[in-house]
Coordinates of C-alpha atoms in Angstrom, one line a residue:
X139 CA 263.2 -69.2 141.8
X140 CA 263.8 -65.5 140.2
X141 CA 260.6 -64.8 142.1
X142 CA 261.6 -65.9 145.6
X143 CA 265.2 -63.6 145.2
X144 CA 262.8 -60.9 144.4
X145 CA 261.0 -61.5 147.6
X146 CA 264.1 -61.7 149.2
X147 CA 265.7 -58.6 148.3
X148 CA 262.2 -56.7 149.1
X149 CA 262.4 -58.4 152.9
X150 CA 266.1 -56.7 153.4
X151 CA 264.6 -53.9 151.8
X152 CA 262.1 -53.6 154.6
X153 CA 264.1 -54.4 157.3
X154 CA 265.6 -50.7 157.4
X155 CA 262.2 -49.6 157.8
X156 CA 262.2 -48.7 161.8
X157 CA 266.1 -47.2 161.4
X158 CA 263.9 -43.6 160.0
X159 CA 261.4 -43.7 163.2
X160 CA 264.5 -44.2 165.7
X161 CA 266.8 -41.5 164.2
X162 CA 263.8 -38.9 164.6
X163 CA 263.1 -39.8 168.3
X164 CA 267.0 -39.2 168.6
X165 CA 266.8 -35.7 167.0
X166 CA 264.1 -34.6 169.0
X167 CA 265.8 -35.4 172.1
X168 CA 268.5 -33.9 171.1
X169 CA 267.1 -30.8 169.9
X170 CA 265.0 -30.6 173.7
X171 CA 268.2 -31.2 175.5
X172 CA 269.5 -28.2 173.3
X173 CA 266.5 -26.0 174.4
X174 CA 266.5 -27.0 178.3
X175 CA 270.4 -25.9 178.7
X176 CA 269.4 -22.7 176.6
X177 CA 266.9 -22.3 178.5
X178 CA 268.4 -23.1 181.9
X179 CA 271.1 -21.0 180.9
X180 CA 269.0 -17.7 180.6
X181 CA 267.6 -18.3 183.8
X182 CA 270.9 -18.8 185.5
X183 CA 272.1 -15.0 183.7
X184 CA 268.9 -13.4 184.8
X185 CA 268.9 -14.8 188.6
X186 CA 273.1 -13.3 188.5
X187 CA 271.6 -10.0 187.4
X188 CA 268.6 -9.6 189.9
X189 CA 271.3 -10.9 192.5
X190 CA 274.0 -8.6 191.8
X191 CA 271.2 -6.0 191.2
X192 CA 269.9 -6.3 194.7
X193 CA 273.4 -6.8 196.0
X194 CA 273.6 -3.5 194.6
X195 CA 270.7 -2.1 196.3
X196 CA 271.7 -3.3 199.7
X197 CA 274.8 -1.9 199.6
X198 CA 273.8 1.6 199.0
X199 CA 271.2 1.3 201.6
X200 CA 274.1 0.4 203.8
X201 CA 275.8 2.7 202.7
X202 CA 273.1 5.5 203.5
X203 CA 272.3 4.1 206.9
X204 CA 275.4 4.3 208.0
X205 CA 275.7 7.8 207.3
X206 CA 273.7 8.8 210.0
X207 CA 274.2 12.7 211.1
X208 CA 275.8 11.8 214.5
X209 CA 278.9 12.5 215.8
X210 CA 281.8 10.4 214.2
X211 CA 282.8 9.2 218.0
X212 CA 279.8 8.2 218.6
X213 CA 278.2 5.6 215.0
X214 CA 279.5 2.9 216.7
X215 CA 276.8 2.8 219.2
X216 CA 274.2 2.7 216.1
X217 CA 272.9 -0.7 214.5
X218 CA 270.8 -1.4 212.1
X219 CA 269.4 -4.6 212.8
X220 CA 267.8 -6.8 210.5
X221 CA 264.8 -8.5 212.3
X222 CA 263.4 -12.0 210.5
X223 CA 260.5 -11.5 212.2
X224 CA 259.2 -8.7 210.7
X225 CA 260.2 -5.6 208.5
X226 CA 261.4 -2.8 209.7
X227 CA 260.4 -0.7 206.6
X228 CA 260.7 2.2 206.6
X229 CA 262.3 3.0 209.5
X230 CA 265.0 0.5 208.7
X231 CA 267.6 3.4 208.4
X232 CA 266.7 4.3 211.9
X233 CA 269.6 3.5 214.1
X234 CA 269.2 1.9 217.1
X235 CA 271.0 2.1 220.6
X236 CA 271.7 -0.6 222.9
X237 CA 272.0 -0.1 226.8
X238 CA 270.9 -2.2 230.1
X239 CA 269.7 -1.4 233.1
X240 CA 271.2 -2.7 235.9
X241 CA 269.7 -2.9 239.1
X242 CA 268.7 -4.6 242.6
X243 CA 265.2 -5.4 243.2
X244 CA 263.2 -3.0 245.3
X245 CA 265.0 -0.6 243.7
X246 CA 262.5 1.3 241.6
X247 CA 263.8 -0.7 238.7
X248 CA 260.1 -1.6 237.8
X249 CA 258.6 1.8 237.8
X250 CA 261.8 3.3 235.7
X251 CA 261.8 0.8 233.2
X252 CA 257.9 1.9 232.8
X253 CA 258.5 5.3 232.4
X254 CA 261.4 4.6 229.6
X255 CA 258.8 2.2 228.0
X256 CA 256.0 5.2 228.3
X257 CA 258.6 7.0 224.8
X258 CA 257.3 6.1 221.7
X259 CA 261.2 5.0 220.3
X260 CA 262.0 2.9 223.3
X261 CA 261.7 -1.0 223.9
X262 CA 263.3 -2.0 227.2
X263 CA 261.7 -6.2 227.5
X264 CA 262.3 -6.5 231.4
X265 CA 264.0 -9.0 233.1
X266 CA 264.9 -11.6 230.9
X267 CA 267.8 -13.5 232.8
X268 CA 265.0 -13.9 235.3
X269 CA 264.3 -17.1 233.9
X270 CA 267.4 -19.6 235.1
X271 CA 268.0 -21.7 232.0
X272 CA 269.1 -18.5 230.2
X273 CA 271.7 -17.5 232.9
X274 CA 273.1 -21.0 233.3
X275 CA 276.4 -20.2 232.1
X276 CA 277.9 -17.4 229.8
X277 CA 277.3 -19.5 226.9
X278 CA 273.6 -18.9 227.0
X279 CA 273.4 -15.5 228.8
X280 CA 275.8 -14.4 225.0
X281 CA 273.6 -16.3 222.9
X282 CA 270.3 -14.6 224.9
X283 CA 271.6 -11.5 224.2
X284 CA 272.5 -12.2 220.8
X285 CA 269.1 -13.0 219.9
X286 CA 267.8 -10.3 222.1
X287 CA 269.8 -7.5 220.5
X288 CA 268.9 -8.7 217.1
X289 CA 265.4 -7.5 217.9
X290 CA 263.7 -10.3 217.3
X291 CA 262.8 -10.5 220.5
X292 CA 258.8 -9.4 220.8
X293 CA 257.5 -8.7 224.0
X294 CA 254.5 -6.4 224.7
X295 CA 257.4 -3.5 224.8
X296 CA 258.7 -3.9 221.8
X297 CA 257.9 -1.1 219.3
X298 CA 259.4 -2.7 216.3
X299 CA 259.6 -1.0 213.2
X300 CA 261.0 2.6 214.6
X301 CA 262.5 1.6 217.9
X302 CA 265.3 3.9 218.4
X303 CA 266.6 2.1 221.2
X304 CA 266.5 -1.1 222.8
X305 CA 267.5 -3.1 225.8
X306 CA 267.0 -5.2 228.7
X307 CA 266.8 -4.9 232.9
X308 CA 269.2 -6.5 234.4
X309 CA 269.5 -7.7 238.3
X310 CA 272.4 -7.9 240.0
X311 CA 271.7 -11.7 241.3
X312 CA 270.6 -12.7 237.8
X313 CA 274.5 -14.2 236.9
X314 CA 275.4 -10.4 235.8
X315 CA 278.2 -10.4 238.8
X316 CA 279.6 -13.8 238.1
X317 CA 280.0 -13.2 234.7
X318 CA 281.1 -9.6 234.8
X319 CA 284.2 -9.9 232.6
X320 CA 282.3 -11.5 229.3
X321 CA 279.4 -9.4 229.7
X322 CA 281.4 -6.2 229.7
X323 CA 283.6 -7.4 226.6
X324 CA 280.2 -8.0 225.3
X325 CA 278.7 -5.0 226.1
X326 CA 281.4 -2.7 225.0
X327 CA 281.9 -4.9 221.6
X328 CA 278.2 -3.6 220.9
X329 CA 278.8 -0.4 221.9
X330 CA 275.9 -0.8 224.6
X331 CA 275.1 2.0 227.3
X332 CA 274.3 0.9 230.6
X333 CA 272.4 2.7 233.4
X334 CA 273.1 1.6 237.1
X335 CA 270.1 2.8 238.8
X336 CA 270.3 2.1 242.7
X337 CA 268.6 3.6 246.1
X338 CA 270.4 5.5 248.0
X339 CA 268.0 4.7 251.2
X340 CA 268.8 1.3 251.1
X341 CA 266.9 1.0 254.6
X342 CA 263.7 1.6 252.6
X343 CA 265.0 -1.1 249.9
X344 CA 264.8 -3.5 253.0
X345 CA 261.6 -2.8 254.3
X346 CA 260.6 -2.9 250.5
X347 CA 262.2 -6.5 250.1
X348 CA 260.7 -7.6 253.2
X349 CA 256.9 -6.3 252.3
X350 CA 257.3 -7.9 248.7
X351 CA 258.4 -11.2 250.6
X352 CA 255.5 -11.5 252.1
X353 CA 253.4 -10.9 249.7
X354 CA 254.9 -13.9 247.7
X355 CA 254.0 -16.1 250.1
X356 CA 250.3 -14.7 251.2
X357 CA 249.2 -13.0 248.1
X358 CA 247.1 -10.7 249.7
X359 CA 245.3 -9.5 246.0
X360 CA 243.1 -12.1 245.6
X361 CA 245.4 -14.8 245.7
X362 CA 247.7 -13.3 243.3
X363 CA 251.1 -11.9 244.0
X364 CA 252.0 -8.3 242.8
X365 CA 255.4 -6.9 243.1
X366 CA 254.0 -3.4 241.6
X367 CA 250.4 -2.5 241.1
X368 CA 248.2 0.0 238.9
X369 CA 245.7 1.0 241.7
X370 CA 245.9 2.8 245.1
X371 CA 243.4 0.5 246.6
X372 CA 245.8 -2.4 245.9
X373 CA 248.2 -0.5 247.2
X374 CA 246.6 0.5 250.1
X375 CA 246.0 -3.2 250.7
X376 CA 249.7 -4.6 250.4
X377 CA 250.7 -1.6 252.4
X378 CA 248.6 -2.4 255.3
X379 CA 251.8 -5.4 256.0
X380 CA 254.1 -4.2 258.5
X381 CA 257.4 -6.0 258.6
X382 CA 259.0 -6.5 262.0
X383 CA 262.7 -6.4 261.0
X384 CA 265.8 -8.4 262.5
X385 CA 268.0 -5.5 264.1
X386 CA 270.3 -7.8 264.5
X387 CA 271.4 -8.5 261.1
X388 CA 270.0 -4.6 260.0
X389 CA 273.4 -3.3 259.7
X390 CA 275.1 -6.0 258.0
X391 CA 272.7 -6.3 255.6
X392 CA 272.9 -2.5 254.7
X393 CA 276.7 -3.3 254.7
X394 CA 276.1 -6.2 252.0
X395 CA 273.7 -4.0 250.1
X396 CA 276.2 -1.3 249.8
X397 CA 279.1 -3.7 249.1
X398 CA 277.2 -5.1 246.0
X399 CA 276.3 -1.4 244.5
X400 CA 279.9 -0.4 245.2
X401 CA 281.7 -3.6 243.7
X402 CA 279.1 -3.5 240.6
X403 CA 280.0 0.3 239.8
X404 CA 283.6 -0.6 239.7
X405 CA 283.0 -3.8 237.3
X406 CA 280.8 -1.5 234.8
X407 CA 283.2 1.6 235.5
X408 CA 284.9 0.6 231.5
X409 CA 281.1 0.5 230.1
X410 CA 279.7 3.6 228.8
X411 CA 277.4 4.3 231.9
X412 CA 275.8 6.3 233.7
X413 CA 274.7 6.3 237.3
X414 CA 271.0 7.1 238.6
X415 CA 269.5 7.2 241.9
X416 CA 265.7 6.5 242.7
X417 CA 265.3 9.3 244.6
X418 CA 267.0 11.5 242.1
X419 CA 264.2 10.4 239.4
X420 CA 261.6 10.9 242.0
X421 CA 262.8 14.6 243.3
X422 CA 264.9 15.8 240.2
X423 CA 262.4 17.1 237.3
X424 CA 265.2 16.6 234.9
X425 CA 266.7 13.2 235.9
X426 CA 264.6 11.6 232.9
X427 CA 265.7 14.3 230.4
X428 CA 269.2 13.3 231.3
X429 CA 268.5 9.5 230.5
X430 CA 267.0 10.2 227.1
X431 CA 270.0 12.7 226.2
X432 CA 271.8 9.4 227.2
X433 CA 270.1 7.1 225.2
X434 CA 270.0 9.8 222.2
X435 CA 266.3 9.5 221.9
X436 CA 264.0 13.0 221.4
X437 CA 263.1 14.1 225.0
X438 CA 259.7 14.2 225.9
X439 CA 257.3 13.8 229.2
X440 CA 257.4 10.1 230.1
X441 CA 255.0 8.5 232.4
X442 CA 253.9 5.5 234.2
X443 CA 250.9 3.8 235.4
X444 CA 252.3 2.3 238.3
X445 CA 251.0 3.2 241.5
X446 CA 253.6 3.6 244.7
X447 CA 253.0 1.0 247.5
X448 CA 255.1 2.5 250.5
X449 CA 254.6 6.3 250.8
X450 CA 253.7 6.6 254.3
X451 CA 257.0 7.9 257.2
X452 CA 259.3 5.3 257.9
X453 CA 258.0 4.6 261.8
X454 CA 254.5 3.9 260.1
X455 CA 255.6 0.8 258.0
X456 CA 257.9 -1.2 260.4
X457 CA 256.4 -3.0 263.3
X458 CA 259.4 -2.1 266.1
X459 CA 260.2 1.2 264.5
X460 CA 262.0 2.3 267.7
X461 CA 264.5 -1.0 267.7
X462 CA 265.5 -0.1 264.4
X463 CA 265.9 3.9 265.3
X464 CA 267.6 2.8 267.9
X465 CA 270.2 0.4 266.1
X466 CA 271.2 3.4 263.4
X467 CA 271.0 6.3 265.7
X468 CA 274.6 7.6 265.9
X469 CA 276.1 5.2 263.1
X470 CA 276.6 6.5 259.8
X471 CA 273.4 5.2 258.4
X472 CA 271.2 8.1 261.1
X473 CA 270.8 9.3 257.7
X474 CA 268.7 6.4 256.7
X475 CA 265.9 7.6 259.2
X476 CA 265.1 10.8 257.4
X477 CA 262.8 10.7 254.6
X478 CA 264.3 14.1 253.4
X479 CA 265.7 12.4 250.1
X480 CA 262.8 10.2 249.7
X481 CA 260.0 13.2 249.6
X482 CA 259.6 14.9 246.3

């Protein structure tokens, strides 16, 4: 009997033998909770630091970029965008100008917006409200030109890193006159500079229009359809078109043409423009100067590789030349039939 209460106190005994085992599993938890809020903690301090350390270093980088040595009047037509893109590097304190060019086609649009593109601190991308779905309504013509002007928008004309300034063309017919009041509240709350550049001779414009028409439909170059070309023997080819033009809708569609450059210069007259003339760029050795000064980039020679299509006289490009002398001789557009302003 004495030896099974022996037994039985030993088994009790041994019962508490796993409680030692448990409470050490417990500890260690413990004590690894302990290190992993430690631990997190530290991290948490340091990532506050580096954040209000770089914080830091942006804002004096803002600060320095935006202590360009311009004119007061004149910082808020500088940006300094921040592309996703790519890095602007060093050039990032390099302010950049806004501005559009708006035009009508035939106008010498093209060959300009070559020439501007020819300065080693100026990206203009072209037509870009050519394509429909961005023009649909002024919803999506902002938000284009939100995502243009943030210079993420890469096109073979874009010089990135040290563009000093940057911009669009712009047709009249491409929603700019039917949305007129936005986009100039647009344009004015980014301080963008626009240049109206439009042809006097807006009899050659036609003939112009008309010739490209054609063109569209036959494409004389090999099947291909060029509204400017690099070579005189292609345009030598597309010259060879004579149109025969409707001298009874001549006038009123001078009329219209004028209308539109008229009622355009009075919408933008509130924008900070100026107005250029084809045949002033063409005659005027320092038209181009002038546009640089404008766009407050260095002035230097620009040039372009495009090749002029129509620089014969007038009789030698339309097909009933003397119905259409006839219909402006003694109106106010007699004027239209001498080449004097056209001939550099």
């Amino acid at each position: 009997m004495l030896l099974q209460d022996r037994m039985s106190v030993y088994s009790l005994k041994g019962s508490k033998g796993p409680v030692f085992p448990l409470r050490s599993i417990l500890v260690f938890f413990i004590a690894l909770f302990g290190f992993y809020v430690c631990y997190f903690s530290f991290n948490q301090l340091t990532f506050e630091n580096e954040e209000e350390l770089n914080s830091e270093e942006e804002e004096q980088t803002k600060n320095i970029c935006r202590k360009p040595a311009v004119p007061h009047e004149q910082r808020r037509y500088l940006h300094f965008p921040k592309p996703t893109t790519y890095d602007r590097g060093e050039c990032a304190c390099t302010p950049v100008r806004f501005f559009v060019i708006v035009s009508m086609q035939r106008s010498g649009s093209g060959w300009f917006e070559t020439l501007l593109n020819s300065h080693p601190n100026v990206s203009s991308n072209g037509e870009i409200f050519s394509v429909r779905d961005r023009r649909e309504n002024i919803s999506t013509i902002l938000g284009t030109l939100d995502k243009l002007y943030s210079m993420d928008w890469l096109t073979s004309a874009a010089k990135n890193e040290c563009t000093a300034a940057f911009g669009l063309k712009w047709m009249l017919n491409q929603g700019l006159m039917e949305h007129h009041q936005d986009i100039v509240d647009y344009l004015n709350s980014k301080g963008a500079m626009v240049i109206l550049l439009f042809r006097r001779n807006t009899l050659r414009r036609l003939i112009s229009v008309l010739a490209n028409n054609y063109d569209r439909r036959t494409k004389q170059l090999n099947g291909i359809h060029k509204s400017h070309v690099h070579s005189k023997e292609e345009a030598e080819i597309l010259a060879r078109f004579k149109p025969k033009m409707d001298v009874s809708t001549l006038i009123p569609s001078i009329r219209n043409a004028e209308h539109s450059m008229r009622t355009c210069l009075g919408h933008f007259r509130k924008t900070r423009h100026m107005i250029l003339y084809y045949e002033d760029v063409i005659r005027d050795k320092n038209a181009l100067s002038r546009v640089q000064e404008f766009l407050g980039v260095p002035v230097t020679k620009l040039s372009s590789q495009h090749v002029k299509i129509h620089t014969r006289p007038l009789p030698d490009l339309v097909e009933n030349w003397e119905d259409v002398s006839e219909m402006l001789n003694g109106t106010k557009y007699t004027q239209f039939l001498d080449d004097a302003d056209y001939v550099k």
